[in-house]
Amino acid sequence: MRFLLVLTTFCQIALGAERVRTFALTDTKHDSFPADGGKRMDDLLAKGVTVRSLELSWKKYEPTNDAWDEAYLTRIRTELRVMREKGFKVVLDLGLQYAPDWAIAIQPFRDNLGNVKTERVGANTIFSPKAREEVAEYLRRVLSKDGIGTDFFGIRISSGAHPHGEILYPDG
């Protein structure tokens, strides 16, 4: 967090505070919101962070095909409401990189020798029309007015098809 503070300070001096937007990602593994109810957000605001990522997990929202976890969606709605109440601009991370196992199994990635790629892969949205249909259904539900809507400062898209979680053909 010290690096963020130093970077924020120097960018504001060099470019002028009105031109700098400091962005904070939410790391799902270390997400503090459920435990602290937004206290860490106050710390980020005090350090000059104005844009925050809200990271979804397809795997958590739809753990089995067509079985939607409404408690998970309620928690996400609450976190989004708190972010907005605190004044953050919110960038939505759709969480496609966290594909449920059933979606990954639809059509596994294979290398040029026909071997199934099993390490760090997401749903095969590159070659599988069925996987793309499932992603579309997930997005329809989560971005609907009954989900979390579409009013965001930005939307980040990734798929998990590459070790770095970007929309790239798997390595190897």
Steps between C-alpha positions, in 0.01 A plus 500: 500500500801732549576483127142603422526796735836614353376455143180690578689785664753544219242468222283764667796736529618436143165497323270691731253330732208551262670285231590200719266210568643241735356155449477212748439140398314262725683172548235233553731287716567791734173690472443673831144623443312205656711527816528877541186631328693766310764627748781427254313712246531795739876440513519501120298822479734665749793405276339661196349197329193608302431198278442150637460161339204280588600146416238236430547123492295303250591185695352640821186637336420187294676208671293246305334554166184713539532504882550863604630599843278794597682548833823563306323752276355675807851537646624645169208747489580610856868551420409698187257718699769573763757586229258744341395652835866567575538674164707250303469471125459126449664285232327164472712188452258243356682205657505283190850391599335322794297258289309222673630147451190398305564780245866407464393140429272595206784488248847487657794672333730262315852557379622420148549134601145463633600505868248666730644813659426480872719769659359848557229500236157654485196415294583444135331813370738504203388178328178395671168658395334328798749657745432841343124442542555425870709818541222697329241357742721587799546855370127541427417406859773689682468820292119509508302742716437205735875435511736794546415699188734664251576842651878479541795730438657215300483126445803267497471182299724195538447132446760300688604329178858610552721479810464876540119493478474682170308408188781317327541150362657278769877476495668175391 
